[in-house]
Amino acid sequence: MITEKSHSGPVAIRFNHVSFAYGSSPVLEDVNFHIHQGDFSALVGPNGSGKTTILKLLLNLERPDSGRITLFEGLAGFKRDRIGYVPQHAGYDPAFPITVKEVVRMGRLKSFSRKFRSVDEEAVTEAMERAGISELSGQPYQSLSGGQRRRVLVARALASRPLLLILDEPTANMDAESEERLFGTLGSLKGSTTILIVTHDQSFVSSLTDIVLCVGDRLKTGTARTVVRHRTEPAADAPPDLFGGKAVRVRHDVALNDTFCCREVKKI
């Protein structure tokens, strides 16, 4: 009999009995889940299921009606500027001439009153190298393809040297080559950075994924949604170019307890 030790390290994200409503319309009810530091997680669910609400709660754009959300428990001095966020859409005025490097530099601007320092320049250079866009440095942002723009936004988020990286629908309108490069970058970050990908694809997730959290299971008592952890399994029938060519299937029929990752799992 072999005993596998599951994750038991510090927690990066914890939702503890969180409920939220827009006015009289309940969205989330009694949501409980946690993600460990260094985990690669996927938050999946159909449009309108509550994924965006969870994002807003994580980014402190909304406050829960009840319950508690904690980030990086036990880490003294944690600030939310250590969260890197890659939005699904981010446009710039075509009339405003801005280069790729200037977009990435925005990731270091905590305030416009602070001067740009050598450490900031080093972080920008490192972020561009990690995202594989160094050769695009001087190009106008508006001239790039959709996939290239997404990688630039990833670099902008990485420039802040985040402890938590959140990506909203990162592969939307992305070509296969850009998708492969993106997941190559994310793979290099796994373990050192906590990564949360938000996606409406409910069938498959990247094979990098440690945890799948499914949003959208309606509670029997009403219309509010909850979050359920599910298992994954290898998928021979996954599209060959999905998630950089490495995808696994989400087992919606196998729900896991939220403490599953913290236990010892015995295999014969």
Short mmCIF file of the C-alpha atoms (twelve columns), coordinates in Angstrom:
data_MODEL
# 
_entry.id   MODEL 
# 
loop_
_atom_site.group_PDB 
_atom_site.id 
_atom_site.type_symbol 
_atom_site.label_atom_id 
_atom_site.label_alt_id 
_atom_site.label_comp_id 
_atom_site.label_asym_id 
_atom_site.label_seq_id 
_atom_site.Cartn_x 
_atom_site.Cartn_y 
_atom_site.Cartn_z 
_atom_site.pdbx_PDB_model_num 
ATOM 1   C CA . MET A 1   0.000   0.000  0.000   1 
ATOM 2   C CA . ILE A 2   1.356   3.421  -1.011  1 
ATOM 3   C CA . THR A 3   0.445   6.585  0.846   1 
ATOM 4   C CA . GLU A 4   0.436   9.822  -1.123  1 
ATOM 5   C CA . LYS A 5   0.740   13.033 0.831   1 
ATOM 6   C CA . SER A 6   -1.681  15.636 -0.496  1 
ATOM 7   C CA . HIS A 7   -1.230  19.405 -0.231  1 
ATOM 8   C CA . SER A 8   -0.934  20.590 3.347   1 
ATOM 9   C CA . GLY A 9   0.929   23.892 2.992   1 
ATOM 10  C CA . PRO A 10  -0.232  27.442 3.703   1 
ATOM 11  C CA . VAL A 11  -3.548  28.584 2.253   1 
ATOM 12  C CA . ALA A 12  -3.586  31.326 -0.394  1 
ATOM 13  C CA . ILE A 13  -7.375  31.738 -0.785  1 
ATOM 14  C CA . ARG A 14  -10.117 30.754 1.624   1 
ATOM 15  C CA . PHE A 15  -13.860 31.354 1.243   1 
ATOM 16  C CA . ASN A 16  -15.557 30.589 4.552   1 
ATOM 17  C CA . HIS A 17  -19.389 30.440 4.426   1 
ATOM 18  C CA . VAL A 18  -19.524 33.289 1.895   1 
ATOM 19  C CA . SER A 19  -22.883 34.502 0.595   1 
ATOM 20  C CA . PHE A 20  -23.553 37.390 -1.778  1 
ATOM 21  C CA . ALA A 21  -26.562 38.949 -3.491  1 
ATOM 22  C CA . TYR A 22  -27.150 41.825 -5.873  1 
ATOM 23  C CA . GLY A 23  -30.033 43.526 -4.109  1 
ATOM 24  C CA . SER A 24  -32.757 40.916 -3.668  1 
ATOM 25  C CA . SER A 25  -31.181 38.530 -6.199  1 
ATOM 26  C CA . PRO A 26  -28.989 35.903 -4.481  1 
ATOM 27  C CA . VAL A 27  -25.886 34.843 -6.418  1 
ATOM 28  C CA . LEU A 28  -23.741 32.835 -4.000  1 
ATOM 29  C CA . GLU A 29  -24.830 31.064 -0.838  1 
ATOM 30  C CA . ASP A 30  -22.643 29.470 1.836   1 
ATOM 31  C CA . VAL A 31  -19.615 29.058 -0.440  1 
ATOM 32  C CA . ASN A 32  -16.678 27.203 1.111   1 
ATOM 33  C CA . PHE A 33  -13.405 26.428 -0.633  1 
ATOM 34  C CA . HIS A 34  -9.697  26.955 -0.243  1 
ATOM 35  C CA . ILE A 35  -6.628  26.973 -2.481  1 
ATOM 36  C CA . HIS A 36  -3.107  26.323 -1.223  1 
ATOM 37  C CA . GLN A 37  -0.141  28.525 -2.017  1 
ATOM 38  C CA . GLY A 38  1.525   27.445 -5.260  1 
ATOM 39  C CA . ASP A 39  -1.526  25.558 -6.535  1 
ATOM 40  C CA . PHE A 40  -2.730  25.826 -10.131 1 
ATOM 41  C CA . SER A 41  -6.520  26.036 -9.927  1 
ATOM 42  C CA . ALA A 42  -9.402  26.362 -12.378 1 
ATOM 43  C CA . LEU A 43  -12.716 28.021 -11.587 1 
ATOM 44  C CA . VAL A 44  -15.202 26.754 -14.167 1 
ATOM 45  C CA . GLY A 45  -18.859 27.368 -14.887 1 
ATOM 46  C CA . PRO A 46  -21.252 28.630 -17.555 1 
ATOM 47  C CA . ASN A 47  -21.790 32.316 -18.241 1 
ATOM 48  C CA . GLY A 48  -23.915 33.855 -15.507 1 
ATOM 49  C CA . SER A 49  -23.040 31.194 -12.956 1 
ATOM 50  C CA . GLY A 50  -21.293 33.524 -10.503 1 
ATOM 51  C CA . LYS A 51  -17.654 33.299 -11.628 1 
ATOM 52  C CA . THR A 52  -17.416 37.059 -12.172 1 
ATOM 53  C CA . THR A 53  -18.879 37.692 -8.732  1 
ATOM 54  C CA . ILE A 54  -16.226 35.472 -7.153  1 
ATOM 55  C CA . LEU A 55  -13.564 37.414 -9.080  1 
ATOM 56  C CA . LYS A 56  -14.935 40.723 -7.815  1 
ATOM 57  C CA . LEU A 57  -14.932 39.408 -4.261  1 
ATOM 58  C CA . LEU A 58  -11.324 38.251 -4.612  1 
ATOM 59  C CA . LEU A 59  -10.253 41.604 -6.054  1 
ATOM 60  C CA . ASN A 60  -12.114 43.470 -3.293  1 
ATOM 61  C CA . LEU A 61  -14.449 45.102 -5.816  1 
ATOM 62  C CA . GLU A 62  -17.405 43.658 -3.898  1 
ATOM 63  C CA . ARG A 63  -17.874 42.659 -0.262  1 
ATOM 64  C CA . PRO A 64  -19.636 39.474 0.871   1 
ATOM 65  C CA . ASP A 65  -22.998 39.845 2.584   1 
ATOM 66  C CA . SER A 66  -21.907 37.201 5.065   1 
ATOM 67  C CA . GLY A 67  -18.933 34.949 5.634   1 
ATOM 68  C CA . ARG A 68  -15.257 35.721 5.312   1 
ATOM 69  C CA . ILE A 69  -12.632 35.761 2.560   1 
ATOM 70  C CA . THR A 70  -8.970  35.538 3.568   1 
ATOM 71  C CA . LEU A 71  -5.890  35.710 1.369   1 
ATOM 72  C CA . PHE A 72  -2.494  34.264 2.302   1 
ATOM 73  C CA . GLU A 73  -3.252  33.302 5.880   1 
ATOM 74  C CA . GLY A 74  -0.339  33.834 8.203   1 
ATOM 75  C CA . LEU A 75  1.658   35.910 5.716   1 
ATOM 76  C CA . ALA A 76  2.491   39.131 7.520   1 
ATOM 77  C CA . GLY A 77  2.325   42.288 5.454   1 
ATOM 78  C CA . PHE A 78  0.411   40.805 2.509   1 
ATOM 79  C CA . LYS A 79  -1.082  43.536 0.328   1 
ATOM 80  C CA . ARG A 80  -3.499  43.230 -2.557  1 
ATOM 81  C CA . ASP A 81  -0.987  44.804 -4.941  1 
ATOM 82  C CA . ARG A 82  0.643   41.356 -4.874  1 
ATOM 83  C CA . ILE A 83  -2.324  40.084 -6.901  1 
ATOM 84  C CA . GLY A 84  -1.745  40.009 -10.652 1 
ATOM 85  C CA . TYR A 85  -4.941  40.155 -12.693 1 
ATOM 86  C CA . VAL A 86  -5.282  39.397 -16.412 1 
ATOM 87  C CA . PRO A 87  -8.734  40.555 -17.587 1 
ATOM 88  C CA . GLN A 88  -10.630 38.959 -20.429 1 
ATOM 89  C CA . HIS A 89  -10.781 42.288 -22.258 1 
ATOM 90  C CA . ALA A 90  -8.452  45.272 -22.016 1 
ATOM 91  C CA . GLY A 91  -8.547  47.859 -24.759 1 
ATOM 92  C CA . TYR A 92  -6.548  50.995 -25.365 1 
ATOM 93  C CA . ASP A 93  -7.510  54.013 -27.429 1 
ATOM 94  C CA . PRO A 94  -6.038  53.453 -30.929 1 
ATOM 95  C CA . ALA A 95  -5.285  57.167 -31.064 1 
ATOM 96  C CA . PHE A 96  -3.035  56.822 -28.026 1 
ATOM 97  C CA . PRO A 97  0.406   55.565 -29.132 1 
ATOM 98  C CA . ILE A 98  1.541   53.054 -26.531 1 
ATOM 99  C CA . THR A 99  4.171   50.363 -26.976 1 
ATOM 100 C CA . VAL A 100 4.212   46.848 -25.603 1 
ATOM 101 C CA . LYS A 101 6.887   47.725 -23.062 1 
ATOM 102 C CA . GLU A 102 4.895   50.720 -21.854 1 
ATOM 103 C CA . VAL A 103 1.881   48.480 -21.248 1 
ATOM 104 C CA . VAL A 104 4.017   46.057 -19.229 1 
ATOM 105 C CA . ARG A 105 5.528   48.949 -17.250 1 
ATOM 106 C CA . MET A 106 2.015   49.727 -15.989 1 
ATOM 107 C CA . GLY A 107 2.304   46.611 -13.857 1 
ATOM 108 C CA . ARG A 108 4.904   48.392 -11.726 1 
ATOM 109 C CA . LEU A 109 2.974   51.631 -11.229 1 
ATOM 110 C CA . LYS A 110 1.460   51.363 -7.770  1 
ATOM 111 C CA . SER A 111 1.054   55.133 -7.845  1 
ATOM 112 C CA . PHE A 112 1.773   57.730 -10.492 1 
ATOM 113 C CA . SER A 113 3.708   59.836 -7.995  1 
ATOM 114 C CA . ARG A 114 6.485   57.272 -7.592  1 
ATOM 115 C CA . LYS A 115 9.548   57.344 -9.814  1 
ATOM 116 C CA . PHE A 116 10.414  54.338 -11.956 1 
ATOM 117 C CA . ARG A 117 13.464  52.655 -10.423 1 
ATOM 118 C CA . SER A 118 16.040  50.164 -11.638 1 
ATOM 119 C CA . VAL A 119 14.275  47.358 -9.751  1 
ATOM 120 C CA . ASP A 120 11.109  48.210 -11.682 1 
ATOM 121 C CA . GLU A 121 12.948  48.009 -14.991 1 
ATOM 122 C CA . GLU A 122 14.395  44.639 -14.003 1 
ATOM 123 C CA . ALA A 123 10.925  43.336 -13.147 1 
ATOM 124 C CA . VAL A 124 9.552   44.523 -16.515 1 
ATOM 125 C CA . THR A 125 12.377  42.865 -18.438 1 
ATOM 126 C CA . GLU A 126 11.940  39.627 -16.491 1 
ATOM 127 C CA . ALA A 127 8.164   39.633 -17.032 1 
ATOM 128 C CA . MET A 128 8.523   40.139 -20.785 1 
ATOM 129 C CA . GLU A 129 11.031  37.306 -20.998 1 
ATOM 130 C CA . ARG A 130 8.764   34.970 -19.025 1 
ATOM 131 C CA . ALA A 131 5.786   35.804 -21.224 1 
ATOM 132 C CA . GLY A 132 7.878   35.363 -24.377 1 
ATOM 133 C CA . ILE A 133 7.267   38.865 -25.730 1 
ATOM 134 C CA . SER A 134 10.710  40.468 -25.492 1 
ATOM 135 C CA . GLU A 135 10.908  40.745 -29.276 1 
ATOM 136 C CA . LEU A 136 7.662   42.761 -29.278 1 
ATOM 137 C CA . SER A 137 8.963   45.382 -26.845 1 
ATOM 138 C CA . GLY A 138 8.880   48.403 -29.158 1 
ATOM 139 C CA . GLN A 139 5.817   47.477 -31.194 1 
ATOM 140 C CA . PRO A 140 2.540   49.404 -30.864 1 
ATOM 141 C CA . TYR A 141 0.146   47.461 -28.648 1 
ATOM 142 C CA . GLN A 142 -2.763  48.047 -31.036 1 
ATOM 143 C CA . SER A 143 -0.863  46.380 -33.903 1 
ATOM 144 C CA . LEU A 144 -0.701  43.004 -32.136 1 
ATOM 145 C CA . SER A 145 -2.905  39.961 -32.653 1 
ATOM 146 C CA . GLY A 146 -5.394  38.933 -29.962 1 
ATOM 147 C CA . GLY A 147 -3.091  36.187 -28.705 1 
ATOM 148 C CA . GLN A 148 -0.096  38.516 -28.543 1 
ATOM 149 C CA . ARG A 149 -2.100  41.111 -26.629 1 
ATOM 150 C CA . ARG A 150 -3.134  38.509 -24.083 1 
ATOM 151 C CA . ARG A 151 0.518   37.561 -23.506 1 
ATOM 152 C CA . VAL A 152 1.346   41.253 -23.045 1 
ATOM 153 C CA . LEU A 153 -1.351  41.491 -20.371 1 
ATOM 154 C CA . VAL A 154 0.128   38.410 -18.689 1 
ATOM 155 C CA . ALA A 155 3.518   40.142 -18.689 1 
ATOM 156 C CA . ARG A 156 1.929   43.277 -17.219 1 
ATOM 157 C CA . ALA A 157 0.521   41.177 -14.372 1 
ATOM 158 C CA . LEU A 158 3.839   39.371 -13.854 1 
ATOM 159 C CA . ALA A 159 5.696   42.686 -13.641 1 
ATOM 160 C CA . SER A 160 4.201   43.172 -10.177 1 
ATOM 161 C CA . ARG A 161 5.840   39.888 -9.127  1 
ATOM 162 C CA . PRO A 162 2.512   38.601 -7.819  1 
ATOM 163 C CA . LEU A 163 1.936   35.975 -5.181  1 
ATOM 164 C CA . LEU A 164 -1.467  35.306 -6.763  1 
ATOM 165 C CA . LEU A 165 -2.088  35.401 -10.527 1 
ATOM 166 C CA . ILE A 166 -5.724  35.446 -11.705 1 
ATOM 167 C CA . LEU A 167 -6.544  35.004 -15.398 1 
ATOM 168 C CA . ASP A 168 -10.084 35.544 -16.708 1 
ATOM 169 C CA . GLU A 169 -10.792 33.435 -19.830 1 
ATOM 170 C CA . PRO A 170 -7.091  33.576 -20.826 1 
ATOM 171 C CA . THR A 171 -7.459  31.565 -24.051 1 
ATOM 172 C CA . ALA A 172 -10.418 33.485 -25.503 1 
ATOM 173 C CA . ASN A 173 -9.738  34.332 -29.178 1 
ATOM 174 C CA . MET A 174 -6.215  32.948 -28.871 1 
ATOM 175 C CA . ASP A 175 -4.478  31.016 -31.649 1 
ATOM 176 C CA . ALA A 176 -2.893  27.623 -30.954 1 
ATOM 177 C CA . GLU A 177 0.696   28.923 -30.923 1 
ATOM 178 C CA . SER A 178 -0.098  31.716 -28.455 1 
ATOM 179 C CA . GLU A 179 -2.035  29.271 -26.288 1 
ATOM 180 C CA . GLU A 180 0.923   26.893 -26.178 1 
ATOM 181 C CA . ARG A 181 3.266   29.741 -25.229 1 
ATOM 182 C CA . LEU A 182 0.877   30.973 -22.553 1 
ATOM 183 C CA . PHE A 183 0.633   27.606 -20.834 1 
ATOM 184 C CA . GLY A 184 4.385   27.186 -21.144 1 
ATOM 185 C CA . THR A 185 4.725   30.426 -19.183 1 
ATOM 186 C CA . LEU A 186 2.153   29.351 -16.602 1 
ATOM 187 C CA . GLY A 187 3.853   25.982 -16.239 1 
ATOM 188 C CA . SER A 188 7.121   27.720 -15.374 1 
ATOM 189 C CA . LEU A 189 5.312   29.660 -12.622 1 
ATOM 190 C CA . LYS A 190 3.535   26.687 -11.084 1 
ATOM 191 C CA . GLY A 191 4.625   26.038 -7.530  1 
ATOM 192 C CA . SER A 192 6.123   29.481 -6.961  1 
ATOM 193 C CA . THR A 193 2.999   31.501 -7.812  1 
ATOM 194 C CA . THR A 194 -0.588  30.646 -6.925  1 
ATOM 195 C CA . ILE A 195 -2.534  30.591 -10.207 1 
ATOM 196 C CA . LEU A 196 -6.297  30.773 -10.680 1 
ATOM 197 C CA . ILE A 197 -7.776  30.459 -14.171 1 
ATOM 198 C CA . VAL A 198 -11.428 31.356 -14.724 1 
ATOM 199 C CA . THR A 199 -13.083 29.659 -17.690 1 
ATOM 200 C CA . HIS A 200 -16.526 28.777 -19.068 1 
ATOM 201 C CA . ASP A 201 -15.162 25.542 -20.601 1 
ATOM 202 C CA . GLN A 202 -16.759 22.944 -18.339 1 
ATOM 203 C CA . SER A 203 -15.447 19.814 -20.066 1 
ATOM 204 C CA . PHE A 204 -11.663 20.189 -20.066 1 
ATOM 205 C CA . VAL A 205 -8.965  22.037 -18.134 1 
ATOM 206 C CA . SER A 206 -5.192  22.252 -18.487 1 
ATOM 207 C CA . SER A 207 -3.225  19.247 -17.267 1 
ATOM 208 C CA . LEU A 208 -1.326  21.718 -15.065 1 
ATOM 209 C CA . THR A 209 -4.455  22.013 -12.924 1 
ATOM 210 C CA . ASP A 210 -4.305  20.812 -9.317  1 
ATOM 211 C CA . ILE A 211 -7.817  21.862 -8.306  1 
ATOM 212 C CA . VAL A 212 -11.076 22.268 -10.241 1 
ATOM 213 C CA . LEU A 213 -13.776 24.368 -8.615  1 
ATOM 214 C CA . CYS A 214 -17.138 24.294 -10.397 1 
ATOM 215 C CA . VAL A 215 -19.547 27.191 -9.968  1 
ATOM 216 C CA . GLY A 216 -23.187 26.906 -10.834 1 
ATOM 217 C CA . ASP A 217 -24.711 24.071 -8.837  1 
ATOM 218 C CA . ARG A 218 -28.007 25.568 -7.716  1 
ATOM 219 C CA . LEU A 219 -28.939 24.978 -4.122  1 
ATOM 220 C CA . LYS A 220 -32.232 23.170 -3.559  1 
ATOM 221 C CA . THR A 221 -33.536 26.047 -1.470  1 
ATOM 222 C CA . GLY A 222 -33.401 28.758 -4.139  1 
ATOM 223 C CA . THR A 223 -31.563 30.308 -7.043  1 
ATOM 224 C CA . ALA A 224 -28.202 30.989 -5.393  1 
ATOM 225 C CA . ARG A 225 -25.123 29.107 -6.546  1 
ATOM 226 C CA . THR A 226 -22.447 27.278 -4.664  1 
ATOM 227 C CA . VAL A 227 -18.953 25.983 -5.493  1 
ATOM 228 C CA . VAL A 228 -18.054 22.286 -5.697  1 
ATOM 229 C CA . ARG A 229 -14.625 20.696 -6.050  1 
ATOM 230 C CA . HIS A 230 -14.388 18.009 -8.748  1 
ATOM 231 C CA . ARG A 231 -11.914 15.364 -9.852  1 
ATOM 232 C CA . THR A 232 -10.107 15.311 -13.215 1 
ATOM 233 C CA . GLU A 233 -8.945  12.424 -15.383 1 
ATOM 234 C CA . PRO A 234 -6.838  11.997 -18.557 1 
ATOM 235 C CA . ALA A 235 -8.824  12.661 -21.729 1 
ATOM 236 C CA . ALA A 236 -7.734  10.975 -24.939 1 
ATOM 237 C CA . ASP A 237 -10.497 12.730 -26.875 1 
ATOM 238 C CA . ALA A 238 -9.513  16.272 -25.868 1 
ATOM 239 C CA . PRO A 239 -8.885  18.665 -28.791 1 
ATOM 240 C CA . PRO A 240 -5.146  18.386 -29.600 1 
ATOM 241 C CA . ASP A 241 -4.487  22.135 -29.446 1 
ATOM 242 C CA . LEU A 242 -6.470  22.835 -26.256 1 
ATOM 243 C CA . PHE A 243 -4.502  24.403 -23.386 1 
ATOM 244 C CA . GLY A 244 -1.238  24.072 -25.247 1 
ATOM 245 C CA . GLY A 245 -1.981  20.489 -26.237 1 
ATOM 246 C CA . LYS A 246 -2.339  19.143 -22.699 1 
ATOM 247 C CA . ALA A 247 -5.884  18.870 -21.371 1 
ATOM 248 C CA . VAL A 248 -7.694  16.710 -18.826 1 
ATOM 249 C CA . ARG A 249 -11.400 16.042 -18.387 1 
ATOM 250 C CA . VAL A 250 -13.458 17.439 -15.517 1 
ATOM 251 C CA . ARG A 251 -15.410 14.682 -13.746 1 
ATOM 252 C CA . HIS A 252 -18.606 16.525 -12.825 1 
ATOM 253 C CA . ASP A 253 -20.009 13.244 -11.524 1 
ATOM 254 C CA . VAL A 254 -17.284 12.980 -8.865  1 
ATOM 255 C CA . ALA A 255 -17.537 15.678 -6.200  1 
ATOM 256 C CA . LEU A 256 -14.770 15.996 -3.618  1 
ATOM 257 C CA . ASN A 257 -14.897 17.339 -0.093  1 
ATOM 258 C CA . ASP A 258 -13.110 20.678 0.272   1 
ATOM 259 C CA . THR A 259 -10.644 19.082 2.709   1 
ATOM 260 C CA . PHE A 260 -9.768  16.335 0.212   1 
ATOM 261 C CA . CYS A 261 -6.477  18.001 -0.757  1 
ATOM 262 C CA . CYS A 262 -5.355  18.190 2.877   1 
ATOM 263 C CA . ARG A 263 -5.664  14.494 3.612   1 
ATOM 264 C CA . GLU A 264 -3.463  11.518 3.064   1 
ATOM 265 C CA . VAL A 265 -4.720  9.491  0.099   1 
ATOM 266 C CA . LYS A 266 -3.975  5.772  0.255   1 
ATOM 267 C CA . LYS A 267 -3.545  3.743  -2.898  1 
ATOM 268 C CA . ILE A 268 -3.153  -0.008 -3.151  1 
# 
